[in-house]
């Protein structure tokens, strides 16, 4: 698992590569917009979750674990290009909450993409708002099981404030100082 100290070092690494005025043109996709894009076949979803990838996924998404792909943009570039079909106009990155791994990978990859002269198409790069957590907690109550693959209910814990959370993120009932999970 990536620790927050590791992410601070990554921020410094990225800051040394770009100036503050050259931020990437990242956009956002809401969970309510993504089903239409999936149905039209105009989106490639890159899931950068690591061990929290087990237990459920977005149909058609490609797993590129953060711990493996963030440090090797050439490898991620090859994965994206191998899955980039002619109709695809947008690549959407996400992690569990799309607060750290998804946006960081999207931004770093966008710089890499823009540096590659052979990229023939204009592709929009986005982050899924709320990540897989929001996707799952939106799709299940609507009985939209077509929006989930490999779903395993044993991998999820129901919480009062945040709905279903992955067992890796679930608060320990014996912890006297539990972390506060994001509200839905």
XYZ file of N, CA and C in Angstrom:
552
model
N 0.846 -1.179 0.000
C 0.000 0.000 0.000
C 0.887 1.237 0.000
N 0.512 2.242 -0.774
C 1.249 3.490 -0.873
C 0.949 4.332 0.362
N 1.965 4.809 1.025
C 1.804 5.652 2.196
C 1.782 7.115 1.777
N 1.193 7.986 2.613
C 1.088 9.398 2.260
C 2.461 10.036 2.124
N 3.456 9.572 2.873
C 4.807 10.113 2.731
C 5.353 9.824 1.334
N 5.031 8.631 0.792
C 5.460 8.292 -0.561
C 4.826 9.234 -1.581
N 3.563 9.602 -1.344
C 2.873 10.490 -2.265
C 3.462 11.892 -2.213
N 3.930 12.334 -1.049
C 4.569 13.648 -0.954
C 5.834 13.679 -1.793
N 6.596 12.604 -1.755
C 7.799 12.517 -2.586
C 7.442 12.549 -4.062
N 6.328 11.909 -4.425
C 5.892 11.915 -5.819
C 5.484 13.315 -6.252
N 4.825 14.059 -5.358
C 4.461 15.435 -5.676
C 5.703 16.260 -5.974
N 6.747 16.077 -5.161
C 7.994 16.809 -5.391
C 8.614 16.414 -6.723
N 8.545 15.126 -7.058
C 9.080 14.641 -8.332
C 8.351 15.299 -9.503
N 7.037 15.339 -9.429
C 6.249 15.951 -10.506
C 6.501 17.449 -10.560
N 6.558 18.120 -9.403
C 6.773 19.564 -9.371
C 8.089 19.938 -10.040
N 9.065 19.072 -9.932
C 10.347 19.338 -10.579
C 10.297 19.188 -12.088
N 9.280 18.517 -12.606
C 9.169 18.276 -14.045
C 8.328 19.320 -14.776
N 7.455 19.987 -14.051
C 6.541 20.935 -14.702
C 6.539 22.247 -13.939
N 6.168 23.319 -14.651
C 5.991 24.562 -13.916
C 4.518 24.717 -13.563
N 4.234 25.552 -12.577
C 2.876 25.678 -12.056
C 1.883 26.209 -13.088
N 2.370 26.874 -14.126
C 1.480 27.432 -15.132
C 1.154 26.438 -16.234
N 1.701 25.243 -16.165
C 1.491 24.250 -17.220
C 0.722 23.044 -16.695
N -0.324 23.299 -15.929
C -1.119 22.202 -15.383
C -1.861 21.487 -16.509
N -2.057 20.191 -16.382
C -2.720 19.430 -17.445
C -4.192 19.807 -17.573
N -4.754 19.506 -18.717
C -6.153 19.801 -19.005
C -7.042 18.632 -18.613
N -7.004 18.277 -17.355
C -7.826 17.180 -16.852
C -9.256 17.659 -16.689
N -10.197 16.779 -17.054
C -11.614 17.058 -16.837
C -12.165 16.003 -15.886
N -13.439 16.114 -15.579
C -14.091 15.179 -14.667
C -15.319 14.571 -15.324
N -15.599 13.325 -14.952
C -16.793 12.625 -15.401
C -17.550 12.190 -14.154
N -18.828 12.474 -14.129
C -19.668 12.037 -13.015
C -20.129 10.604 -13.256
N -20.408 9.911 -12.159
C -20.865 8.519 -12.262
C -22.157 8.419 -13.066
N -22.963 9.462 -13.083
C -24.213 9.431 -13.841
C -23.984 9.606 -15.345
N -22.820 10.129 -15.743
C -22.497 10.322 -17.157
C -21.817 9.097 -17.771
N -21.111 8.355 -16.951
C -20.282 7.266 -17.460
C -21.065 6.131 -18.134
N -22.226 5.718 -17.646
C -22.929 4.617 -18.327
C -23.207 4.892 -19.805
N -23.582 6.118 -20.136
C -23.851 6.473 -21.527
C -22.577 6.380 -22.365
N -21.467 6.851 -21.820
C -20.186 6.768 -22.533
C -19.773 5.313 -22.740
N -20.002 4.476 -21.725
C -19.684 3.051 -21.843
C -20.538 2.395 -22.921
N -21.821 2.724 -22.921
C -22.735 2.126 -23.902
C -22.357 2.536 -25.322
N -21.949 3.777 -25.505
C -21.565 4.269 -26.833
C -20.189 3.744 -27.265
N -19.416 3.234 -26.312
C -18.087 2.735 -26.631
C -17.088 3.836 -26.916
N -17.309 5.004 -26.313
C -16.438 6.149 -26.578
C -15.476 6.451 -25.432
N -15.366 5.528 -24.477
C -14.543 5.783 -23.304
C -13.694 4.551 -22.977
N -12.492 4.814 -22.504
C -11.616 3.780 -21.958
C -11.447 4.106 -20.483
N -11.788 3.160 -19.614
C -11.694 3.373 -18.172
C -10.452 2.665 -17.650
N -9.577 3.435 -17.011
C -8.354 2.901 -16.417
C -8.516 2.935 -14.899
N -8.515 1.769 -14.297
C -8.692 1.594 -12.857
C -7.316 1.429 -12.230
N -6.891 2.405 -11.427
C -5.550 2.346 -10.848
C -5.551 1.843 -9.405
N -6.638 1.174 -9.009
C -6.639 0.605 -7.662
C -5.630 -0.539 -7.580
N -5.098 -0.734 -6.412
C -4.151 -1.821 -6.166
C -4.927 -3.010 -5.590
N -4.654 -3.389 -4.342
C -5.347 -4.540 -3.743
C -6.841 -4.281 -3.576
N -7.234 -3.019 -3.536
C -8.653 -2.698 -3.404
C -9.410 -2.844 -4.727
N -8.753 -3.390 -5.739
C -9.387 -3.681 -7.026
C -10.303 -4.898 -6.914
N -9.987 -5.799 -6.000
C -10.808 -7.006 -5.868
C -12.158 -6.657 -5.262
N -13.175 -7.362 -5.708
C -14.499 -7.201 -5.136
C -15.501 -6.478 -6.008
N -15.053 -5.933 -7.124
C -15.978 -5.274 -8.034
C -15.275 -4.290 -8.939
N -15.794 -4.194 -10.177
C -15.159 -3.335 -11.177
C -16.198 -2.757 -12.121
N -15.794 -1.731 -12.838
C -16.626 -1.131 -13.875
C -16.453 -1.988 -15.132
N -17.538 -2.366 -15.801
C -17.423 -3.195 -17.010
C -16.509 -2.547 -18.057
N -15.619 -3.359 -18.601
C -14.710 -2.884 -19.637
C -13.501 -2.132 -19.126
N -13.425 -1.894 -17.815
C -12.280 -1.153 -17.287
C -11.020 -2.016 -17.359
N -9.894 -1.340 -17.425
C -8.592 -1.992 -17.477
C -7.863 -1.654 -16.187
N -7.415 -2.670 -15.461
C -6.695 -2.424 -14.218
C -5.226 -2.167 -14.499
N -4.750 -1.024 -14.017
C -3.335 -0.637 -14.106
C -2.937 -0.191 -12.705
N -2.580 -1.136 -11.826
C -2.325 -0.797 -10.426
C -1.351 0.374 -10.273
N -1.740 1.314 -9.432
C -0.945 2.509 -9.184
C 0.496 2.167 -8.836
N 0.663 1.201 -7.937
C 2.004 0.855 -7.462
C 2.901 0.321 -8.571
N 2.314 -0.139 -9.655
C 3.079 -0.693 -10.773
C 3.202 0.274 -11.952
N 2.132 0.962 -12.276
C 2.099 1.771 -13.490
C 2.468 3.239 -13.278
N 2.258 3.783 -12.086
C 2.560 5.194 -11.864
C 4.035 5.491 -12.093
N 4.860 4.550 -11.773
C 6.303 4.736 -11.884
C 6.847 4.376 -13.258
N 5.988 3.904 -14.136
C 6.432 3.503 -15.477
C 5.413 3.993 -16.505
N 5.531 5.271 -16.869
C 4.582 5.869 -17.803
C 4.661 5.239 -19.194
N 5.822 4.731 -19.582
C 5.909 4.041 -20.873
C 5.046 2.783 -20.868
N 5.064 2.075 -19.752
C 4.240 0.866 -19.619
C 2.755 1.238 -19.654
N 2.378 2.303 -18.954
C 0.991 2.756 -18.968
C 0.602 3.226 -20.372
N 1.510 3.908 -21.036
C 1.255 4.384 -22.393
C 0.978 3.208 -23.333
N 1.768 2.162 -23.224
C 1.546 0.967 -24.049
C 0.193 0.328 -23.745
N -0.192 0.301 -22.475
C -1.488 -0.259 -22.083
C -2.632 0.582 -22.650
N -2.523 1.889 -22.534
C -3.573 2.767 -23.058
C -3.673 2.619 -24.569
N -2.544 2.674 -25.255
C -2.571 2.581 -26.717
C -3.113 1.230 -27.190
N -2.825 0.166 -26.463
C -3.320 -1.161 -26.839
C -4.842 -1.252 -26.704
N -5.418 -0.435 -25.829
C -6.863 -0.478 -25.586
C -7.615 0.696 -26.210
N -6.899 1.591 -26.849
C -7.510 2.778 -27.443
C -8.054 2.437 -28.823
N -9.360 2.344 -28.899
C -10.040 2.036 -30.160
C -10.368 3.346 -30.881
N -10.618 3.293 -32.204
C -10.872 4.524 -32.967
C -12.018 5.392 -32.432
N -13.050 4.781 -31.868
C -14.198 5.561 -31.390
C -13.953 6.221 -30.043
N -12.910 5.832 -29.348
C -12.684 6.340 -27.993
C -12.171 7.774 -28.045
N -12.904 8.642 -27.359
C -12.562 10.058 -27.321
C -12.157 10.510 -25.926
N -12.286 9.597 -24.949
C -11.982 9.980 -23.574
C -11.402 8.789 -22.822
N -10.397 9.077 -22.014
C -9.822 8.089 -21.102
C -10.130 8.577 -19.692
N -10.794 7.724 -18.915
C -11.204 8.079 -17.558
C -10.402 7.250 -16.568
N -9.708 7.923 -15.668
C -8.944 7.266 -14.617
C -9.762 7.289 -13.326
N -9.611 6.230 -12.535
C -10.234 6.233 -11.210
C -9.484 5.305 -10.283
N -9.648 5.583 -8.996
C -9.193 4.678 -7.948
C -10.405 4.467 -7.042
N -10.215 4.165 -5.782
C -11.379 3.918 -4.932
C -12.216 5.180 -4.724
N -11.568 6.291 -4.389
C -12.296 7.526 -4.123
C -11.965 8.640 -5.129
N -11.014 8.385 -6.008
C -10.522 9.375 -6.976
C -10.103 10.673 -6.291
N -9.386 10.493 -5.183
C -8.853 11.646 -4.466
C -7.330 11.733 -4.590
N -6.656 10.599 -4.791
C -5.199 10.632 -4.860
C -4.673 9.867 -6.076
N -4.772 8.549 -6.047
C -4.138 7.743 -7.095
C -4.690 8.027 -8.489
N -6.018 8.105 -8.623
C -6.617 8.356 -9.937
C -6.210 9.693 -10.522
N -6.420 10.807 -9.787
C -6.025 12.107 -10.323
C -4.525 12.234 -10.567
N -3.709 11.702 -9.682
C -2.247 11.803 -9.859
C -1.796 11.055 -11.114
N -2.349 9.864 -11.310
C -1.979 9.089 -12.493
C -2.467 9.782 -13.753
N -3.684 10.293 -13.717
C -4.233 11.000 -14.871
C -3.342 12.190 -15.246
N -2.981 13.005 -14.265
C -2.159 14.185 -14.538
C -0.786 13.810 -15.081
N -0.152 12.866 -14.432
C 1.185 12.472 -14.866
C 1.139 11.864 -16.266
N 0.122 11.031 -16.511
C 0.012 10.421 -17.827
C -0.318 11.465 -18.890
N -1.127 12.436 -18.562
C -1.469 13.482 -19.520
C -0.218 14.232 -19.989
N 0.699 14.511 -19.078
C 1.975 15.119 -19.477
C 2.730 14.196 -20.422
N 2.735 12.909 -20.090
C 3.424 11.929 -20.930
C 2.782 11.874 -22.314
N 1.460 11.806 -22.364
C 0.719 11.745 -23.626
C 1.048 12.961 -24.494
N 1.010 14.142 -23.888
C 1.273 15.370 -24.635
C 2.701 15.446 -25.156
N 3.622 14.759 -24.483
C 5.021 14.759 -24.920
C 5.270 13.798 -26.076
N 4.338 12.862 -26.293
C 4.495 11.874 -27.359
C 3.993 12.444 -28.676
N 4.874 12.615 -29.637
C 4.516 13.227 -30.924
C 3.660 12.305 -31.787
N 3.747 10.979 -31.572
C 3.043 10.065 -32.474
C 1.566 9.874 -32.132
N 1.089 10.488 -31.073
C -0.318 10.308 -30.709
C -1.209 10.956 -31.760
N -1.948 10.158 -32.513
C -2.674 10.656 -33.675
C -4.009 11.320 -33.381
N -4.574 11.123 -32.201
C -5.912 11.630 -31.954
C -5.940 12.563 -30.753
N -6.918 13.409 -30.758
C -7.155 14.261 -29.600
C -8.047 13.478 -28.644
N -7.503 13.136 -27.519
C -8.237 12.366 -26.527
C -8.352 13.212 -25.271
N -9.523 13.203 -24.671
C -9.742 13.930 -23.438
C -9.417 13.006 -22.275
N -8.743 13.534 -21.263
C -8.377 12.747 -20.089
C -9.163 13.259 -18.892
N -9.782 12.318 -18.191
C -10.701 12.676 -17.113
C -10.486 11.796 -15.895
N -11.083 12.242 -14.793
C -11.114 11.487 -13.541
C -12.575 11.261 -13.187
N -12.894 10.049 -12.754
C -14.249 9.717 -12.318
C -14.488 10.322 -10.933
N -15.405 11.262 -10.833
C -15.716 11.913 -9.563
C -16.184 10.861 -8.558
N -15.578 10.856 -7.386
C -15.982 9.926 -6.328
C -15.441 8.516 -6.475
N -14.784 8.238 -7.606
C -14.146 6.948 -7.815
C -15.113 5.775 -7.799
N -14.532 4.589 -7.623
C -15.352 3.379 -7.636
C -16.316 3.337 -6.455
N -15.917 3.917 -5.336
C -16.780 3.954 -4.152
C -18.118 4.604 -4.481
N -18.094 5.758 -5.119
C -19.342 6.435 -5.463
C -20.089 5.676 -6.557
N -19.333 5.116 -7.513
C -19.946 4.324 -8.577
C -20.753 3.157 -7.993
N -20.128 2.410 -7.106
C -20.767 1.257 -6.485
C -21.993 1.658 -5.676
N -21.846 2.689 -4.855
C -22.942 3.111 -3.989
C -24.066 3.801 -4.754
N -23.842 4.143 -5.992
C -24.889 4.668 -6.866
C -25.545 3.528 -7.656
N -24.741 2.614 -8.183
C -25.253 1.552 -9.061
C -26.075 0.503 -8.305
N -25.595 0.069 -7.157
C -26.296 -1.016 -6.437
C -27.710 -0.653 -5.998
N -27.940 0.493 -5.363
C -29.318 0.800 -4.943
C -30.291 0.916 -6.112
N -29.777 1.225 -7.287
C -30.635 1.320 -8.463
C -30.819 -0.027 -9.162
N -30.242 -1.066 -8.562
C -30.309 -2.407 -9.165
C -29.622 -2.426 -10.533
N -28.585 -1.606 -10.707
C -27.860 -1.528 -11.976
C -26.659 -2.480 -11.931
N -26.939 -3.747 -11.777
C -25.870 -4.739 -11.713
C -25.136 -4.866 -13.043
N -25.725 -4.336 -14.129
C -25.042 -4.316 -15.419
C -23.860 -3.360 -15.398
N -23.786 -2.507 -14.375
C -22.697 -1.545 -14.258
C -21.586 -2.040 -13.346
N -21.667 -3.304 -12.940
C -20.656 -3.901 -12.061
C -20.274 -5.276 -12.586
N -18.994 -5.566 -12.577
C -18.540 -6.923 -12.872
C -17.672 -7.403 -11.717
N -17.609 -8.701 -11.572
C -16.811 -9.327 -10.514
C -17.176 -8.820 -9.126
N -18.440 -8.449 -8.933
C -18.862 -7.930 -7.638
C -18.940 -9.056 -6.621
N -18.303 -8.842 -5.474
C -18.314 -9.800 -4.379
C -18.753 -9.056 -3.120
N -19.974 -9.285 -2.647
C -20.461 -8.540 -1.479
C -19.632 -8.763 -0.221
N -18.901 -9.877 -0.155
C -18.071 -10.147 1.023
C -16.866 -9.210 1.110
N -16.599 -8.472 0.050
C -15.456 -7.551 0.013
C -15.853 -6.161 0.494
N -17.123 -5.973 0.807
C -17.631 -4.655 1.161
C -18.285 -4.672 2.529
N -18.153 -3.579 3.254
C -18.726 -3.436 4.586
C -19.656 -2.226 4.557
N -20.856 -2.401 5.080
C -21.823 -1.300 5.135
C -21.479 -0.399 6.316
N -21.340 0.895 6.044
C -21.099 1.860 7.114
C -22.265 2.830 7.154
N -22.449 3.431 8.300
C -23.582 4.334 8.477
C -23.432 5.602 7.634
N -22.261 6.182 7.614
C -22.060 7.469 6.941
C -21.677 7.349 5.478
N -20.953 6.307 5.099
C -20.355 6.258 3.766
C -20.888 5.151 2.879
N -21.926 4.468 3.298
C -22.452 3.380 2.489
C -21.490 2.200 2.501
N -21.392 1.507 1.388
C -20.473 0.376 1.293
C -19.048 0.881 1.127
N -18.140 0.333 1.916
C -16.719 0.632 1.775
C -15.970 -0.687 1.640
N -14.865 -0.637 0.942
C -14.040 -1.826 0.741
C -13.475 -2.276 2.082
N -13.327 -3.577 2.267
C -12.807 -4.090 3.535
C -11.440 -3.502 3.872
N -10.653 -3.137 2.854
C -9.347 -2.516 3.115
C -9.501 -1.132 3.746
N -10.646 -0.485 3.533
C -10.895 0.853 4.053
C -11.848 0.877 5.231
N -12.432 -0.259 5.563
C -13.461 -0.302 6.608
C -12.862 0.043 7.967
N -13.599 0.829 8.733
C -13.108 1.164 10.069
C -13.059 -0.073 10.959
N -12.041 -0.142 11.769
C -11.903 -1.227 12.739
C -12.819 -0.911 13.918
N -13.781 -1.789 14.219
C -14.712 -1.495 15.318
C -14.008 -1.369 16.672
N -12.777 -1.880 16.791
C -12.036 -1.801 18.047
C -11.100 -0.600 18.111
N -11.051 0.191 17.041
C -10.161 1.348 16.995
C -10.790 2.502 17.773
N -10.114 3.001 18.824
C -10.691 4.104 19.600
C -10.691 5.427 18.823
N -9.873 5.553 17.785
C -9.795 6.766 16.962
C -9.953 6.430 15.494
N -11.152 6.025 15.063
C -11.317 5.613 13.674
C -11.175 6.791 12.701
N -10.673 6.500 11.509
C -10.596 7.503 10.464
C -12.005 7.826 9.992
N -12.214 9.061 9.619
C -13.506 9.468 9.085
C -13.477 9.225 7.579
N -14.418 8.432 7.097
C -14.530 8.151 5.670
C -15.352 9.231 5.005
N -15.139 9.455 3.714
C -15.920 10.479 3.026
C -17.409 10.137 3.019
N -18.231 11.175 3.152
C -19.672 10.974 3.087
C -20.105 10.876 1.646
N -21.194 10.157 1.414
C -21.768 10.071 0.063
C -22.561 11.321 -0.231
